[in-house]
Amino acid sequence: MRLLLLSSISWLATLTAPLITLYTHQFSARDLLMLLGGLFLLFKATMELNARLEGKDHQHHHQRKNAQFWPVVAQIVVLDAIFSLDSVITAIGMVDHLTVMMAAVIISIAVMLLASKPLTSFVNSHPTIVILCLSFLLTIGFSLIAEAFGYVIPKGYLYAAIGFSVIIESLNQFARFNRRRFLSTVRPLRERTAAAVLRMLSGKHEEAELDNHTANLIADNTREGQEVFNQQERRMIERVLGLAQRTVSSIMTSRHDVEYFDLNDPPEKLTQLLTKNMHTRLMVTENSSTDEPLGVIHVMDLLKQQLEKKPLDIRALIQQPLIFPEQASLLMALEQFRQAQTHFAFVVDEFGTIEGIVTLTDVMETIAGNLPVAGEVPDARHDIQQTEEGYWIANGYMPLEDLVSYIPLPIDEKREYHTLAGLLMEYTQRIPQAGEKLQIGDYLFESLEVSSHRIHKVKITPLKPTEKDENLL
């Protein structure tokens, strides 16, 4: 195609006879072709520069993969024709035979094919090269338009400008390489990135911006597959930054799932609870009908009392834990735990009714994930498993903030529910029955186990594109 265009353009370059006159200037077919080609180059280069500088090129990269075939081919043909014309005009007076020009084109194409892979890798790792090449297109387009209007710009000027730009860019790349090597030995990239994030969180916006060299190093590492922070670290940072947005009610253990000891129960009941559970604290009530706890006892205090051979006195060991309103943030709860030097708290609603309990371990698990202890029953709130078929089996008590780390679901920040079961009840406005299916977004939810008005197990299946529009309610 390149040779065919070169042959046809070499013929068009000889069409210097005037066709139209505009403001005393006569335009030939060659002038009109150069004018249109220059305008196309200016338009294409400007659009690409705008996309690169505004970041649209990266955002829509996946959409460009599905671009239509023929528009892309048309743009290639137009660009090839423009540069064929420019090649012919440049070669006039230097080469008298078209065959010699074709041989030169074939050699140049062969060289480009051999060097295409390393050149592509080099350009991808150095984005400034792309900007420089687009600037060359602007220069060439402007020269074509000027020549179409009769202002002949010597090609030597253009080549000198391009060569000077290439030399300056080479010096910049060399300086960048040296600075990168120097910074990597003085202060690790991870440390500089973390320091910039901390400055931003402290409100020092002027100092929080990453310098160009550090930002470029991060981009280079990402392109090379070497992440500055691995996935687990990024997930932990994301959870830490979200502590102020999550409430204690989203991680608490419901009072219905807490075992307690009633002061009216026989001592054998206490022995059974201590044998069955691995907890360090035990909630104590006095009247099973009200189920309102008096406080908690530490198992260590109980053991110390028995080792000292004192009479069993549960009431004397009762301690009052912290009290958190259900809308208190985890960040506030963490600070309260630190100041009070206790790791246990009751969660109450606006009427003062105890809704559940929360511990320091619960708060830490929102950052680091589940932290099971040997012999401890696994926490149902973190019970989610993916099967070989691709669907998930999750516990109804699982907090939505933890669920979205496995399944990308849109959740309302102003919602009044916090668990997967609450999500299903919000959409159905009732308690779903076992086997009932519900479509939310791109997923199909099926209640597997429902008892005592509580949803215990839920099956979550990703929907195929053909299934998303079906009415599954």
Coordinates of C-alpha atoms in Angstrom, one line a residue:
M1 CA 0.0 0.0 0.0
R2 CA 2.9 2.3 0.8
L3 CA 4.4 1.8 -2.7
L4 CA 1.0 2.3 -4.4
L5 CA 0.4 5.6 -2.5
L6 CA 4.0 6.7 -3.3
S7 CA 3.4 6.1 -7.0
S8 CA 0.1 7.9 -7.0
I9 CA 1.3 10.8 -4.9
S10 CA 4.4 11.2 -7.1
W11 CA 2.0 11.8 -10.0
L12 CA -0.2 14.2 -7.9
A13 CA 2.9 16.2 -7.0
T14 CA 3.4 17.1 -10.7
L15 CA -0.1 18.6 -10.9
T16 CA 1.0 22.2 -10.4
A17 CA -1.5 23.8 -12.8
P18 CA -3.8 26.3 -11.0
L19 CA -7.3 25.0 -10.3
I20 CA -8.9 27.8 -8.2
T21 CA -8.0 31.3 -7.1
L22 CA -8.6 32.6 -3.6
Y23 CA -7.6 36.2 -2.7
T24 CA -5.1 36.4 -5.6
H25 CA -3.5 33.1 -4.7
Q26 CA -3.8 30.3 -7.1
F27 CA -4.2 26.7 -5.7
S28 CA -3.2 23.7 -7.7
A29 CA -4.2 20.1 -7.0
R30 CA -1.0 19.6 -5.2
D31 CA -1.6 22.7 -3.0
L32 CA -5.1 21.5 -2.1
L33 CA -3.8 18.1 -1.2
M34 CA -1.1 19.6 1.0
L35 CA -3.6 21.9 2.7
L36 CA -6.0 19.1 3.5
G37 CA -3.2 16.9 4.7
G38 CA -1.8 19.6 7.0
L39 CA -5.2 20.3 8.5
F40 CA -5.7 16.6 9.1
L41 CA -2.3 16.3 10.9
L42 CA -3.1 19.4 13.0
F43 CA -6.5 17.9 14.0
K44 CA -5.2 14.4 14.7
A45 CA -2.2 15.6 16.7
T46 CA -4.3 18.1 18.7
M47 CA -6.9 15.5 19.6
E48 CA -4.2 13.0 20.7
L49 CA -2.4 15.6 22.8
N50 CA -5.7 16.6 24.5
A51 CA -6.5 13.0 25.2
R52 CA -3.0 12.4 26.7
L53 CA -2.9 15.5 28.8
E54 CA -6.5 15.2 30.1
G55 CA -6.0 11.5 30.9
K56 CA -8.8 10.3 28.6
D57 CA -6.5 8.0 26.7
H58 CA -6.0 5.9 29.8
Q59 CA -9.6 6.0 30.9
H60 CA -11.0 4.8 27.6
H61 CA -8.2 2.4 26.7
H62 CA -10.4 -0.6 27.0
Q63 CA -13.0 1.1 24.7
R64 CA -10.4 1.8 22.0
K65 CA -9.7 -1.9 21.8
N66 CA -13.1 -2.4 20.3
A67 CA -12.8 0.5 17.8
Q68 CA -14.2 -0.1 14.4
F69 CA -11.9 -1.5 11.8
W70 CA -12.5 0.7 8.8
P71 CA -12.2 4.1 10.5
V72 CA -8.8 3.0 11.7
V73 CA -7.8 1.9 8.2
A74 CA -9.0 5.2 6.8
Q75 CA -6.8 7.2 9.2
I76 CA -3.8 5.1 8.3
V77 CA -4.4 5.6 4.6
V78 CA -4.7 9.4 5.0
L79 CA -1.5 9.6 7.2
D80 CA 0.3 7.4 4.7
A81 CA -0.8 9.6 1.8
I82 CA 0.3 12.7 3.6
F83 CA 3.8 11.4 4.4
S84 CA 4.1 10.0 0.9
L85 CA 3.4 13.4 -0.5
D86 CA 5.9 15.0 1.9
S87 CA 8.5 12.3 0.9
V88 CA 8.0 13.0 -2.8
I89 CA 8.3 16.7 -2.4
T90 CA 11.4 16.3 -0.3
A91 CA 13.0 14.0 -2.7
I92 CA 12.5 16.2 -5.8
G93 CA 15.8 17.4 -7.0
M94 CA 17.6 14.6 -5.1
V95 CA 16.3 11.6 -6.9
D96 CA 15.3 11.5 -10.6
H97 CA 13.8 8.0 -10.7
L98 CA 10.8 6.7 -8.8
T99 CA 12.3 3.2 -8.5
V100 CA 15.1 4.5 -6.4
M101 CA 12.6 6.2 -4.1
M102 CA 10.6 2.9 -3.8
A103 CA 13.8 1.0 -3.0
A104 CA 14.5 3.5 -0.2
V105 CA 11.0 3.2 1.1
I106 CA 11.3 -0.7 1.2
I107 CA 14.5 -0.5 3.1
S108 CA 13.1 2.0 5.6
I109 CA 10.0 -0.2 6.1
A110 CA 12.1 -3.3 6.7
V111 CA 14.2 -1.4 9.3
M112 CA 11.1 -0.2 11.0
L113 CA 9.6 -3.7 11.2
L114 CA 12.8 -5.0 12.8
A115 CA 12.9 -2.2 15.3
S116 CA 9.2 -2.0 16.0
K117 CA 9.1 -4.2 19.1
P118 CA 12.0 -2.5 21.0
L119 CA 10.7 0.9 19.8
T120 CA 7.2 0.1 21.1
S121 CA 8.6 -1.0 24.5
F122 CA 10.7 2.2 24.7
V123 CA 7.8 4.5 23.8
N124 CA 5.5 2.8 26.3
S125 CA 8.0 3.2 29.1
H126 CA 8.7 6.9 28.2
P127 CA 5.4 8.7 27.7
T128 CA 7.2 12.0 26.9
I129 CA 8.4 10.5 23.7
V130 CA 4.7 10.3 22.5
I131 CA 4.2 13.9 23.3
L132 CA 7.3 14.8 21.4
C133 CA 6.2 12.8 18.3
L134 CA 2.8 14.5 18.4
S135 CA 4.6 17.8 18.5
F136 CA 6.5 16.8 15.4
L137 CA 3.1 16.1 13.7
L138 CA 2.0 19.6 14.5
T139 CA 5.2 21.0 13.0
I140 CA 4.9 19.0 9.8
G141 CA 1.2 19.9 9.5
F142 CA 1.9 23.6 9.9
S143 CA 4.7 23.4 7.3
L144 CA 2.3 21.7 4.8
I145 CA -0.3 24.3 5.3
A146 CA 2.3 27.1 4.9
E147 CA 3.6 25.5 1.7
A148 CA 0.1 25.2 0.3
F149 CA -0.3 28.9 0.6
G150 CA 3.0 29.5 -1.2
Y151 CA 5.3 30.0 1.8
V152 CA 8.1 27.5 1.2
I153 CA 9.8 26.5 4.4
P154 CA 13.2 24.8 3.8
K155 CA 13.2 21.2 5.0
G156 CA 16.5 21.8 6.6
Y157 CA 14.9 24.1 9.2
L158 CA 12.3 21.4 10.1
Y159 CA 14.9 18.7 10.4
A160 CA 17.1 21.0 12.5
A161 CA 14.2 21.7 14.9
I162 CA 13.3 18.0 15.1
G163 CA 16.9 17.0 15.7
F164 CA 17.4 19.6 18.4
S165 CA 14.2 18.4 20.1
V166 CA 15.5 14.8 20.0
I167 CA 18.8 15.8 21.5
I168 CA 17.1 17.8 24.3
E169 CA 14.8 14.8 25.1
S170 CA 17.7 12.4 25.1
L171 CA 19.5 14.6 27.7
N172 CA 16.3 14.7 29.8
Q173 CA 16.0 10.9 29.7
F174 CA 19.6 10.6 30.7
A175 CA 19.2 13.0 33.6
R176 CA 16.0 11.2 34.6
F177 CA 17.8 7.9 34.7
N178 CA 20.6 9.3 36.8
R179 CA 18.1 10.9 39.2
R180 CA 16.2 7.7 39.5
R181 CA 19.3 5.7 40.3
F182 CA 20.3 8.3 42.9
L183 CA 16.9 8.5 44.6
S184 CA 16.6 4.7 44.8
T185 CA 19.9 4.6 46.8
V186 CA 19.1 7.6 49.1
R187 CA 15.4 7.0 49.9
P188 CA 13.3 4.1 48.9
L189 CA 10.3 4.8 46.6
R190 CA 7.9 3.2 49.0
E191 CA 9.0 5.6 51.8
R192 CA 8.7 8.7 49.6
T193 CA 5.2 7.6 48.4
A194 CA 4.0 7.0 52.0
A195 CA 5.4 10.3 53.1
A196 CA 3.5 12.2 50.4
V197 CA 0.2 10.4 51.4
L198 CA 0.8 11.3 55.0
R199 CA 1.4 14.9 54.2
M200 CA -1.8 15.0 52.2
L201 CA -3.8 13.5 55.0
S202 CA -2.4 16.1 57.4
G203 CA -3.7 18.8 55.2
K204 CA -0.4 20.1 53.8
H205 CA -1.6 20.1 50.2
E206 CA 1.3 22.2 49.0
E207 CA 3.8 19.7 50.2
A208 CA 1.7 16.6 49.5
E209 CA 2.1 16.6 45.7
L210 CA 4.5 14.0 44.5
D211 CA 7.5 15.5 42.6
N212 CA 7.6 14.7 38.9
H213 CA 10.5 12.3 39.4
T214 CA 8.7 10.2 42.1
A215 CA 5.5 10.2 40.1
N216 CA 7.3 9.0 37.0
L217 CA 9.0 6.3 39.0
I218 CA 5.7 5.1 40.3
A219 CA 4.3 5.0 36.7
D220 CA 7.3 3.2 35.4
N221 CA 7.1 0.6 38.2
T222 CA 3.4 0.1 37.4
R223 CA 4.0 -0.4 33.7
E224 CA 6.9 -2.9 34.4
G225 CA 4.6 -4.9 36.7
Q226 CA 6.5 -3.9 39.8
E227 CA 3.9 -2.5 42.2
V228 CA 5.0 0.0 44.8
F229 CA 2.5 -1.5 47.3
N230 CA 1.2 -5.0 46.9
Q231 CA -2.5 -5.8 46.9
Q232 CA -2.7 -6.7 50.6
E233 CA -1.0 -3.5 51.6
R234 CA -3.3 -1.4 49.4
R235 CA -6.3 -3.2 50.9
M236 CA -5.2 -2.5 54.4
I237 CA -4.5 1.2 53.6
E238 CA -8.0 1.4 52.1
R239 CA -9.5 -0.1 55.2
V240 CA -7.6 2.2 57.5
L241 CA -8.8 5.3 55.6
G242 CA -12.4 4.0 55.9
L243 CA -12.4 3.6 59.7
A244 CA -14.0 7.0 60.1
Q245 CA -16.9 6.1 57.7
R246 CA -17.8 2.7 59.3
T247 CA -19.8 2.5 62.5
V248 CA -19.5 0.1 65.4
S249 CA -22.9 -1.4 64.5
S250 CA -21.4 -2.7 61.2
I251 CA -18.9 -4.9 63.0
M252 CA -20.6 -5.7 66.3
T253 CA -21.7 -9.2 67.4
S254 CA -25.4 -9.2 67.9
R255 CA -26.7 -9.8 71.4
H256 CA -28.5 -12.8 70.0
D257 CA -25.2 -14.4 69.2
V258 CA -23.6 -13.7 72.6
E259 CA -23.7 -16.4 75.3
Y260 CA -24.0 -15.1 78.8
F261 CA -24.2 -16.4 82.4
D262 CA -27.1 -15.7 84.6
L263 CA -26.4 -15.1 88.3
N264 CA -29.3 -17.4 89.1
D265 CA -27.8 -20.3 87.2
P266 CA -25.9 -23.1 89.0
P267 CA -22.1 -23.1 89.0
E268 CA -22.2 -26.1 86.6
K269 CA -23.6 -23.8 83.9
L270 CA -20.5 -21.5 84.3
T271 CA -18.2 -24.5 84.0
Q272 CA -19.9 -25.5 80.8
L273 CA -19.6 -22.1 79.3
L274 CA -15.9 -21.8 80.1
T275 CA -15.3 -25.3 78.6
K276 CA -17.3 -24.6 75.5
N277 CA -16.0 -21.1 74.7
M278 CA -12.5 -19.7 74.4
H279 CA -13.4 -16.1 75.2
T280 CA -11.5 -14.1 77.8
R281 CA -14.7 -12.3 79.0
L282 CA -18.2 -13.5 79.8
M283 CA -21.3 -11.4 79.8
V284 CA -23.4 -11.6 83.0
T285 CA -27.1 -11.1 83.5
E286 CA -29.3 -11.5 86.6
N287 CA -32.8 -12.0 85.1
S288 CA -33.1 -14.1 82.0
S289 CA -36.5 -12.6 81.1
T290 CA -35.0 -9.1 80.7
D291 CA -31.7 -10.3 79.2
E292 CA -30.2 -7.0 80.1
P293 CA -26.5 -7.6 81.1
L294 CA -25.1 -6.3 84.3
G295 CA -21.6 -6.2 82.9
V296 CA -18.8 -8.6 82.1
I297 CA -16.3 -10.7 84.0
H298 CA -12.7 -11.6 83.1
V299 CA -12.0 -15.2 83.0
M300 CA -8.6 -14.5 84.5
D301 CA -10.2 -12.8 87.5
L302 CA -12.4 -15.8 87.9
L303 CA -9.4 -18.2 87.7
K304 CA -7.5 -16.0 90.2
Q305 CA -10.4 -16.1 92.6
Q306 CA -10.5 -19.9 92.5
L307 CA -6.7 -20.3 92.8
E308 CA -6.9 -18.3 96.0
K309 CA -9.6 -20.7 97.2
K310 CA -12.1 -18.0 97.7
P311 CA -15.8 -18.6 97.6
L312 CA -17.3 -18.2 94.1
D313 CA -18.6 -14.7 93.9
I314 CA -19.5 -13.7 90.3
R315 CA -21.1 -10.4 91.3
A316 CA -17.8 -9.2 92.9
L317 CA -16.0 -9.8 89.6
I318 CA -18.4 -7.9 87.4
Q319 CA -16.8 -4.9 85.6
Q320 CA -18.5 -2.3 83.4
P321 CA -17.3 -2.1 79.8
L322 CA -17.3 0.9 77.6
I323 CA -20.6 2.0 76.1
F324 CA -20.7 3.0 72.4
P325 CA -23.7 4.4 70.6
E326 CA -24.5 2.3 67.5
Q327 CA -23.6 5.2 65.1
A328 CA -20.1 5.8 66.7
S329 CA -17.3 5.5 64.1
L330 CA -14.6 2.8 64.4
L331 CA -12.0 5.6 64.6
M332 CA -13.7 7.0 67.7
A333 CA -14.1 3.4 69.1
L334 CA -10.4 2.8 68.6
E335 CA -9.4 5.9 70.4
Q336 CA -11.8 5.1 73.3
F337 CA -10.3 1.6 73.6
R338 CA -6.8 3.2 73.8
Q339 CA -7.7 5.7 76.4
A340 CA -9.8 3.4 78.6
Q341 CA -7.3 0.6 78.5
T342 CA -10.0 -1.9 77.9
H343 CA -10.9 -4.0 74.9
F344 CA -14.6 -4.6 75.4
A345 CA -17.7 -2.5 74.8
F346 CA -21.5 -2.7 74.7
V347 CA -23.2 -1.1 71.7
V348 CA -26.5 0.6 72.5
D349 CA -29.3 2.2 70.4
E350 CA -30.9 5.6 70.9
F351 CA -33.2 4.1 73.6
G352 CA -30.3 2.7 75.6
T353 CA -31.0 -0.9 74.7
I354 CA -28.0 -3.1 74.2
E355 CA -27.8 -4.2 70.6
G356 CA -24.5 -6.2 70.7
I357 CA -20.9 -6.1 71.7
V358 CA -17.7 -5.0 70.0
T359 CA -14.1 -5.6 71.0
L360 CA -10.7 -4.2 70.0
T361 CA -10.1 -7.4 68.0
D362 CA -13.2 -6.6 65.9
V363 CA -11.8 -3.2 65.0
M364 CA -8.4 -4.7 64.1
E365 CA -10.0 -7.3 62.0
T366 CA -11.6 -4.6 59.8
I367 CA -8.0 -3.6 58.9
A368 CA -6.1 -6.9 58.8
G369 CA -8.9 -9.3 58.1
N370 CA -10.0 -12.2 60.2
L371 CA -7.6 -13.0 63.1
P372 CA -8.7 -16.4 64.4
V373 CA -7.3 -18.0 67.6
A374 CA -6.4 -21.6 67.9
G375 CA -9.5 -23.6 69.1
E376 CA -11.8 -20.7 68.5
V377 CA -15.0 -21.1 66.4
P378 CA -14.6 -19.2 63.1
D379 CA -16.3 -15.9 63.1
A380 CA -19.4 -16.2 60.9
R381 CA -19.2 -12.6 59.8
H382 CA -16.1 -13.5 57.7
D383 CA -17.5 -16.7 56.3
I384 CA -17.5 -16.5 52.5
Q385 CA -16.3 -19.1 50.1
Q386 CA -16.0 -19.2 46.3
T387 CA -16.8 -22.5 44.7
E388 CA -15.2 -24.0 41.6
E389 CA -18.4 -23.2 39.7
G390 CA -17.7 -19.5 40.2
Y391 CA -20.5 -18.6 42.7
W392 CA -20.1 -17.5 46.3
I393 CA -21.5 -18.9 49.6
A394 CA -21.7 -16.1 52.2
N395 CA -23.0 -15.7 55.7
G396 CA -26.0 -13.4 56.1
Y397 CA -24.2 -11.7 59.0
M398 CA -21.3 -10.6 56.8
P399 CA -20.8 -6.8 56.8
L400 CA -21.3 -5.2 53.4
E401 CA -18.0 -3.4 53.7
D402 CA -16.3 -6.8 53.8
L403 CA -18.5 -8.2 51.1
V404 CA -17.7 -5.6 48.5
S405 CA -14.0 -6.5 48.7
Y406 CA -15.0 -9.8 47.1
I407 CA -18.0 -8.8 45.1
P408 CA -18.1 -5.2 43.6
L409 CA -21.6 -4.2 44.6
P410 CA -22.8 -0.6 44.8
I411 CA -23.9 0.2 48.3
D412 CA -25.6 3.3 49.6
E413 CA -23.5 5.2 52.2
K414 CA -26.7 6.5 53.9
R415 CA -28.2 3.0 54.3
E416 CA -29.6 1.9 57.7
Y417 CA -28.5 -1.7 57.3
H418 CA -25.0 -3.1 57.6
T419 CA -25.0 -6.8 56.7
L420 CA -25.8 -9.0 53.7
A421 CA -29.1 -10.1 55.3
G422 CA -30.0 -6.4 55.8
L423 CA -29.4 -5.8 52.1
L424 CA -31.7 -8.6 51.0
M425 CA -34.4 -7.4 53.4
E426 CA -34.1 -3.9 52.2
Y427 CA -34.7 -4.9 48.6
T428 CA -37.5 -7.3 49.4
Q429 CA -39.0 -5.3 52.3
R430 CA -39.5 -8.6 54.1
I431 CA -37.6 -11.6 55.3
P432 CA -36.8 -13.8 52.2
Q433 CA -37.8 -17.4 52.3
A434 CA -35.3 -20.2 51.7
G435 CA -34.8 -20.7 48.0
E436 CA -36.0 -17.3 47.1
K437 CA -33.9 -15.5 44.4
L438 CA -33.2 -11.8 44.0
Q439 CA -31.2 -9.9 41.4
I440 CA -29.1 -7.0 42.6
G441 CA -26.9 -5.4 40.0
D442 CA -25.0 -8.0 38.1
Y443 CA -25.5 -10.7 40.7
L444 CA -28.2 -13.2 41.7
F445 CA -28.8 -13.7 45.4
E446 CA -30.4 -16.9 46.7
S447 CA -31.3 -17.4 50.3
L448 CA -30.1 -20.9 51.2
E449 CA -30.7 -21.1 55.0
V450 CA -33.4 -19.1 56.8
S451 CA -34.5 -19.8 60.4
S452 CA -36.0 -17.9 63.3
H453 CA -36.4 -14.8 61.0
R454 CA -32.7 -14.8 60.3
I455 CA -30.8 -15.3 57.0
H456 CA -27.9 -17.6 57.7
K457 CA -26.5 -18.6 54.2
V458 CA -26.7 -16.8 50.9
K459 CA -25.6 -18.0 47.5
I460 CA -24.3 -15.2 45.2
T461 CA -24.0 -16.0 41.5
P462 CA -22.5 -13.6 38.9
L463 CA -25.0 -13.2 36.0
K464 CA -24.1 -13.6 32.4
P465 CA -24.9 -10.6 30.1
T466 CA -27.9 -12.5 28.7
E467 CA -29.3 -13.1 32.1
K468 CA -29.1 -9.6 33.5
D469 CA -32.4 -8.3 32.2
E470 CA -34.5 -11.3 33.3
N471 CA -37.1 -10.7 36.0
L472 CA -36.0 -13.0 38.8
L473 CA -38.2 -11.7 41.6

